[in-house]
PDB file of C-alpha atoms and ligand atoms in Angstrom:
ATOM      1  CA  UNK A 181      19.762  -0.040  13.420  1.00  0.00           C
ATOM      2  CA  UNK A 182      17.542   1.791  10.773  1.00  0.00           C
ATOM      3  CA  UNK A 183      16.839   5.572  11.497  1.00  0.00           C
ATOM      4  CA  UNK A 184      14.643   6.941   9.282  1.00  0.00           C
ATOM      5  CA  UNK A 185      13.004  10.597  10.554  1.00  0.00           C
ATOM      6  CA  UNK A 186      10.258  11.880   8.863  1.00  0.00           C
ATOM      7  CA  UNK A 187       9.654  15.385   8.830  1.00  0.00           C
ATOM      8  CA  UNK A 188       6.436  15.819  11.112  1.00  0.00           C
ATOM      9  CA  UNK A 189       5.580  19.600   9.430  1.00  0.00           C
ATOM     10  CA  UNK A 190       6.955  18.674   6.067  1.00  0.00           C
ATOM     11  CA  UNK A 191       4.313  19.317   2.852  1.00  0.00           C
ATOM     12  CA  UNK A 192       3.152  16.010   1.509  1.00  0.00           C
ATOM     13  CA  UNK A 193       5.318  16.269  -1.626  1.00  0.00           C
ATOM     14  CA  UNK A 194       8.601  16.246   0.514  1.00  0.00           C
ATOM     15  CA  UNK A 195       7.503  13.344   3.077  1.00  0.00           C
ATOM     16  CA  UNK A 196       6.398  11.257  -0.007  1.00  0.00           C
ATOM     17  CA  UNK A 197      10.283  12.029  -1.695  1.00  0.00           C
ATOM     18  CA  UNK A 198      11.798  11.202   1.848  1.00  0.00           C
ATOM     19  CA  UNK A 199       9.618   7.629   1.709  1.00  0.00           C
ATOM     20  CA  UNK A 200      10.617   7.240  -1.293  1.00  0.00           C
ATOM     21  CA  UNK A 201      14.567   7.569  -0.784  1.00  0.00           C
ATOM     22  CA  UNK A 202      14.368   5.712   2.793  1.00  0.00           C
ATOM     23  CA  UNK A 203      12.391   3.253   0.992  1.00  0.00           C
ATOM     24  CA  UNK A 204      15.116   2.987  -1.135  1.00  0.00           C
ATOM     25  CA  UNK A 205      18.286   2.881   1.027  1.00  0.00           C
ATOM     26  CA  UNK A 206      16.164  -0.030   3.077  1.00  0.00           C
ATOM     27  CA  UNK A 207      15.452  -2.275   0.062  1.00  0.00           C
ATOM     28  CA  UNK A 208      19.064  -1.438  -1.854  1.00  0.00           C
ATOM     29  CA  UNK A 209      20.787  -5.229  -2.049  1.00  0.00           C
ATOM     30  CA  UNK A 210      18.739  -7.076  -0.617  1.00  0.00           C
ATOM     31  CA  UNK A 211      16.667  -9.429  -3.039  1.00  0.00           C
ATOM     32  CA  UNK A 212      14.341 -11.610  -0.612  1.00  0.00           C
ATOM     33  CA  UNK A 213      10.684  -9.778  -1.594  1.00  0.00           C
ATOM     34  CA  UNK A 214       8.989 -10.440   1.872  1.00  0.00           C
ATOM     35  CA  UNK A 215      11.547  -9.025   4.039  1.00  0.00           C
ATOM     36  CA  UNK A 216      11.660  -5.947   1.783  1.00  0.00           C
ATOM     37  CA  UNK A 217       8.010  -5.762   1.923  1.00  0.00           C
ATOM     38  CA  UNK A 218       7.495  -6.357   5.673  1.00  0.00           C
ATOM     39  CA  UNK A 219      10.297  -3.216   5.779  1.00  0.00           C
ATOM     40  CA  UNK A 220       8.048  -1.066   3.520  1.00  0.00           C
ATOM     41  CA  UNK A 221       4.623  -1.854   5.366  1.00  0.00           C
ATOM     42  CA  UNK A 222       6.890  -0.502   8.782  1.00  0.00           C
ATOM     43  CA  UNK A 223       8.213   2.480   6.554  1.00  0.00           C
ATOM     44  CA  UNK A 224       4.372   3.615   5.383  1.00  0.00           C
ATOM     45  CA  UNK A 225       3.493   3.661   8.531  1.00  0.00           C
ATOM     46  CA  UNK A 226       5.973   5.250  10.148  1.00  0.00           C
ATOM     47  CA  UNK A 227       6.180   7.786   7.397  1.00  0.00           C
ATOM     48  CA  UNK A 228       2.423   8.548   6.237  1.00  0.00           C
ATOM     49  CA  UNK A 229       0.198  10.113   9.575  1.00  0.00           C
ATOM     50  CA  UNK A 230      -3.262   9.098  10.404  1.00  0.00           C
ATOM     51  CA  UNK A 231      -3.441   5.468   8.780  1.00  0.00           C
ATOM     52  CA  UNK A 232      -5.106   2.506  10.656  1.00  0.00           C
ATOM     53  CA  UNK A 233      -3.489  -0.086   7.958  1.00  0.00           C
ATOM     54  CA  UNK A 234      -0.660  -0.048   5.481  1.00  0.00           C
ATOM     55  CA  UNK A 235       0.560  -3.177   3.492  1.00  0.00           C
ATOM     56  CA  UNK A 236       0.954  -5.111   0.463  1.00  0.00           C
ATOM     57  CA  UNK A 237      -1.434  -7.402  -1.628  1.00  0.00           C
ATOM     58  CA  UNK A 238       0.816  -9.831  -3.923  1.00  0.00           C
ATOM     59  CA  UNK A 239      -0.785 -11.256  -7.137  1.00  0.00           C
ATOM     60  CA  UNK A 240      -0.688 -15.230  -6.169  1.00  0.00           C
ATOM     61  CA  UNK A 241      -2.694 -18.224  -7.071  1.00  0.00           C
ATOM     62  CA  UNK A 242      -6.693 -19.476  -6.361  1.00  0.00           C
ATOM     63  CA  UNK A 243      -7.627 -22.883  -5.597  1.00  0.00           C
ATOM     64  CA  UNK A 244      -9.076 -23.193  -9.190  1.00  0.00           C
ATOM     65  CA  UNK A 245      -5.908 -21.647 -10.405  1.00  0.00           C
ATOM     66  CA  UNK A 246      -6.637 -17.633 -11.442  1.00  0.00           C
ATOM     67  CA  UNK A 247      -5.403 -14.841 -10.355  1.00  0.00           C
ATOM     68  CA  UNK A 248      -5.708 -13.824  -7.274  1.00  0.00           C
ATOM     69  CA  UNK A 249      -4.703 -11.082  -4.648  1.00  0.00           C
ATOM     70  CA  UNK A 250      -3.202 -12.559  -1.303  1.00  0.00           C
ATOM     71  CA  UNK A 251      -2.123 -10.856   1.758  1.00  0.00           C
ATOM     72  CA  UNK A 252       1.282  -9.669   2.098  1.00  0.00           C
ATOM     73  CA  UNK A 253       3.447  -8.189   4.829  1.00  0.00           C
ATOM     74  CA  UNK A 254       1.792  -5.537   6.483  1.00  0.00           C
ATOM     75  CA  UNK A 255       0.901  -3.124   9.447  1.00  0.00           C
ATOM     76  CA  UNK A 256      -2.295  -3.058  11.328  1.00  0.00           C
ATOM     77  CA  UNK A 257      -4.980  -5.038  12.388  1.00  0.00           C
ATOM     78  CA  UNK A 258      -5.157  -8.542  10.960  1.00  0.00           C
ATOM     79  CA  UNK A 259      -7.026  -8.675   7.205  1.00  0.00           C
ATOM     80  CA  UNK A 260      -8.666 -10.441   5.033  1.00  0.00           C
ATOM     81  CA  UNK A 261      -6.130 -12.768   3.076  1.00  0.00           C
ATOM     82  CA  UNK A 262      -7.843 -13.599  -0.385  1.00  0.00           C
ATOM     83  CA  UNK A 263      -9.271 -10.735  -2.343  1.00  0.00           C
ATOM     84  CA  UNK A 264     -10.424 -11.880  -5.724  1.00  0.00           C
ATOM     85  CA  UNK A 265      -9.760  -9.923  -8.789  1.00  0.00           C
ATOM     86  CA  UNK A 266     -12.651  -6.823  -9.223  1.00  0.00           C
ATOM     87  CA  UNK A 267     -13.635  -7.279  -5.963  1.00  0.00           C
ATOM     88  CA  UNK A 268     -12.982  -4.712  -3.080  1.00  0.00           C
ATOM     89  CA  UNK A 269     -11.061  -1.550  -3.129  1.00  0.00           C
ATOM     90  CA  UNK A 270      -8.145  -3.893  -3.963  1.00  0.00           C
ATOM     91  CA  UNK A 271      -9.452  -5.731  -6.426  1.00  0.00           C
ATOM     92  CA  UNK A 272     -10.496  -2.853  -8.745  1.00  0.00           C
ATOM     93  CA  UNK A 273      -7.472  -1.456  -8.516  1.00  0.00           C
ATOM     94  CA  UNK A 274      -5.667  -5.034  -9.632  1.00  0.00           C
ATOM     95  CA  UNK A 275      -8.523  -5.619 -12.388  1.00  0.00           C
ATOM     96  CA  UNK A 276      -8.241  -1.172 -13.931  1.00  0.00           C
ATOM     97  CA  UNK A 277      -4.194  -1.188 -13.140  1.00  0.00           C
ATOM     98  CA  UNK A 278      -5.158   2.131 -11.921  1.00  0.00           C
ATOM     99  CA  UNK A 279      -4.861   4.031  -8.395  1.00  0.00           C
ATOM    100  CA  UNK A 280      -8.372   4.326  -6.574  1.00  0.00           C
ATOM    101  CA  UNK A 281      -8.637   7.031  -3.822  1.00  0.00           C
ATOM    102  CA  UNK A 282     -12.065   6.405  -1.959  1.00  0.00           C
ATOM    103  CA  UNK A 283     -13.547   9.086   0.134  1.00  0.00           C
ATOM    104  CA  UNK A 284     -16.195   7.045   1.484  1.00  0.00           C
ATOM    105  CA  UNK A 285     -15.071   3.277   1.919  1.00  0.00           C
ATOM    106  CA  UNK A 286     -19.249   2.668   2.628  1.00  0.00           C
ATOM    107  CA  UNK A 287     -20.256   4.543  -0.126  1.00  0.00           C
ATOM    108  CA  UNK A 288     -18.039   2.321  -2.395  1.00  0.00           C
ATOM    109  CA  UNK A 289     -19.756  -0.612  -3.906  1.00  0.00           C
ATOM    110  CA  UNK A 290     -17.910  -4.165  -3.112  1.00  0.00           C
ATOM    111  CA  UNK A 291     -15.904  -2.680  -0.482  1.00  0.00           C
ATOM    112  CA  UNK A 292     -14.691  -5.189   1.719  1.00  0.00           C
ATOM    113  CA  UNK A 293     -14.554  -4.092   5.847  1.00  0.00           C
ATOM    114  CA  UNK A 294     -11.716  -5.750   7.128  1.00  0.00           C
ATOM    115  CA  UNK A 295     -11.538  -3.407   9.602  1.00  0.00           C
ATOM    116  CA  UNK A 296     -14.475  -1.609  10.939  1.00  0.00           C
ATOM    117  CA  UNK A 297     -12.675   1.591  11.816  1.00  0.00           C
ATOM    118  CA  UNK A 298     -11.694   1.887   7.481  1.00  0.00           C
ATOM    119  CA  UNK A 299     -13.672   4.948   6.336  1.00  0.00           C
ATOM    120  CA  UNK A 300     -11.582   5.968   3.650  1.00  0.00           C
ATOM    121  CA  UNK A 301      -8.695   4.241   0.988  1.00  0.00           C
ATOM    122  CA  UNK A 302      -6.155   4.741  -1.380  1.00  0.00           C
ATOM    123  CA  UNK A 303      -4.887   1.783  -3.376  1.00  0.00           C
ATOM    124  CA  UNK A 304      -2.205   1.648  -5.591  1.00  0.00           C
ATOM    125  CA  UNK A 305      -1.104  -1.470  -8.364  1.00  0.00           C
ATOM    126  CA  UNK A 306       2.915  -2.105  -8.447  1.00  0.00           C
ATOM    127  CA  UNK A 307       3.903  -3.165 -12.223  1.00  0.00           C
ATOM    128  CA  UNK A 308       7.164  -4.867 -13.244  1.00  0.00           C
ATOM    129  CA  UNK A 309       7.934  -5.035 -16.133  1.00  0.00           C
ATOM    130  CA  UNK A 310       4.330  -4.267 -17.309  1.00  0.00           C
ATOM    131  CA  UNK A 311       3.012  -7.208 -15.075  1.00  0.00           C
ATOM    132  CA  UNK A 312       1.234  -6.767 -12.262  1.00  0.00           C
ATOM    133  CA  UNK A 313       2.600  -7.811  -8.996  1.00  0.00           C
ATOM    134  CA  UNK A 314       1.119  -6.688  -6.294  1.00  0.00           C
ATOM    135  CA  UNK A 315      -1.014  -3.288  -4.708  1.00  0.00           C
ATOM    136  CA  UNK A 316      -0.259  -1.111  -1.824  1.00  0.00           C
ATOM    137  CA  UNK A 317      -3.005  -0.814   0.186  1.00  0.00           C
ATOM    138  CA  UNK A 318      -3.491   2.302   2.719  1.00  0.00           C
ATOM    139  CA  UNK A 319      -6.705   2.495   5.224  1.00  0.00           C
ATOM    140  CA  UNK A 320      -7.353   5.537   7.119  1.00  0.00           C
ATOM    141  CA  UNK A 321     -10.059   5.865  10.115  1.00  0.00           C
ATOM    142  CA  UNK A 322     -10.744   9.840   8.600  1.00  0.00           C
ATOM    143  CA  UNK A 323     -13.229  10.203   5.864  1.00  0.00           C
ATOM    144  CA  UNK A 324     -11.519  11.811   2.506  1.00  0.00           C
ATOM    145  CA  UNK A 325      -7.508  11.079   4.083  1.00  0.00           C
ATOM    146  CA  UNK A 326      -5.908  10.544   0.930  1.00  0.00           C
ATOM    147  CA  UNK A 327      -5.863  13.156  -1.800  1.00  0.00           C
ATOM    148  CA  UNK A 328      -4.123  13.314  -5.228  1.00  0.00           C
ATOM    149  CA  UNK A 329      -0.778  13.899  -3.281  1.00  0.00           C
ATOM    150  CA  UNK A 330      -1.081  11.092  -1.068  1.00  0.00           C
ATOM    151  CA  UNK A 331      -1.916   8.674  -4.615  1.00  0.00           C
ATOM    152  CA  UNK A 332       1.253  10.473  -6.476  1.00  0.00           C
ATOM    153  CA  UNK A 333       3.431   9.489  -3.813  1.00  0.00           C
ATOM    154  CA  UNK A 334       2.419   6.145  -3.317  1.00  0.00           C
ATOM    155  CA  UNK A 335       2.726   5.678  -7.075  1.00  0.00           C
ATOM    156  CA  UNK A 336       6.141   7.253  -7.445  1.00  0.00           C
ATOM    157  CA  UNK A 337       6.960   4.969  -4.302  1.00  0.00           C
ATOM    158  CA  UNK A 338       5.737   1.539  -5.828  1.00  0.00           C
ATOM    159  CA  UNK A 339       7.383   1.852  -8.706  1.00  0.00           C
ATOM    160  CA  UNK A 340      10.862   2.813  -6.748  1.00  0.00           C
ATOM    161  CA  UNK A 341      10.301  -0.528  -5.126  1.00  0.00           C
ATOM    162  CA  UNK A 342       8.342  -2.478  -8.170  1.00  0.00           C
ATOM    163  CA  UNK A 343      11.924  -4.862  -8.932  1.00  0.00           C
ATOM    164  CA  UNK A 344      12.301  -5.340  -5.062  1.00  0.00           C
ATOM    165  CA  UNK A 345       9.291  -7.219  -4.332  1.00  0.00           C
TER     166      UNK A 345
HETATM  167  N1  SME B 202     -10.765  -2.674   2.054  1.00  0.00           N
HETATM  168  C1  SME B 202     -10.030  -3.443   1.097  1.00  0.00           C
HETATM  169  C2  SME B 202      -9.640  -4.783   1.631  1.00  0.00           C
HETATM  170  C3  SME B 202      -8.318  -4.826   2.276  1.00  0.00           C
HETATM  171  S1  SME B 202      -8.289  -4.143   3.824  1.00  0.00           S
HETATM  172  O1  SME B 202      -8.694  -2.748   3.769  1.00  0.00           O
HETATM  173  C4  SME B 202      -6.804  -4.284   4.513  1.00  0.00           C
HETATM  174  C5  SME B 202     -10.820  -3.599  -0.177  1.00  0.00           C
HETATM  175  O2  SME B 202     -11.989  -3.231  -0.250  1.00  0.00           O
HETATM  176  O3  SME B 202     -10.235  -4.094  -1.139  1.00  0.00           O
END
């Protein structure tokens, strides 16, 4: 059994160095990418407070052979599974390589609603090796949830995790 506690009164900085570490001890030997994933989708959400979805978006294949981001393990409602490159939260942050926190997930143009009860995003690209692999994707039903805490963790966590995946 896995017991991982997070602090409920703990600053953001601490929970975001306790993900990271149980994220860590979870994923240490074991090299199958989905399983490790599907453990770090249940981590983020027990870990980070007032989410409605948490998960992974691997870099896989179209029809017509480009890139494309596909649906990974994750928690919450059931989404969208193909998200094309500069499309979407997700797919700016796969096209720029670069975090995007969105206040406003309606005021953001492209945004895709896979669930209605979104209002506000923070997505993060994992790189290996200086390749992109896949983004961590965290939905929130509170306008303005993520700040430039909540992106610093995530980043330090993905690339803890970026050769485990
Ligand atoms: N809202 C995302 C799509 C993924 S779902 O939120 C799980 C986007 O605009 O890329």
């Amino acid at each position: 059994m896995y017991q991982f506690a997070p602090q409920a009164d703990a600053a953001k900085p601490e929970l975001y160095r306790e993900l990271a570490d149980a994220a860590d001890a979870l994923t240490s030997g074991e090299p199958d990418a989905v399983a490790n994933m599907a453990n770090l989708a249940a981590l983020i959400w027990q870990f980070v407070p007032r989410l409605n979805w948490a998960g992974f978006y691997r870099v896989g294949k179209s029809r017509d052979g480009g890139d494309e981001l596909v649906l990974g393990p994750f928690a919450g409602m059931p989404a969208c599974i193909r998200i094309p490159f500069g499309q979407g939260v997700c797919g700016a942050a796969a096209v720029s390589r670069t975090t995007q926190v969105v206040a406003d997930v309606n005021a953001f143009p492209g945004h895709i609603a896979c669930d209605a009860a979104s209002r506000s995003e923070l997505v993060v690209p994992v790189l290996r090796d200086g390749a992109l692999v896949a983004v961590i994707d965290l939905d929130s039903p509170e306008p303005a949830r993520f700040d430039g805490e909540d992106a610093a963790g995530i980043e330090a966590l993905a690339e803890r995790i970026a050769s485990r995946i």
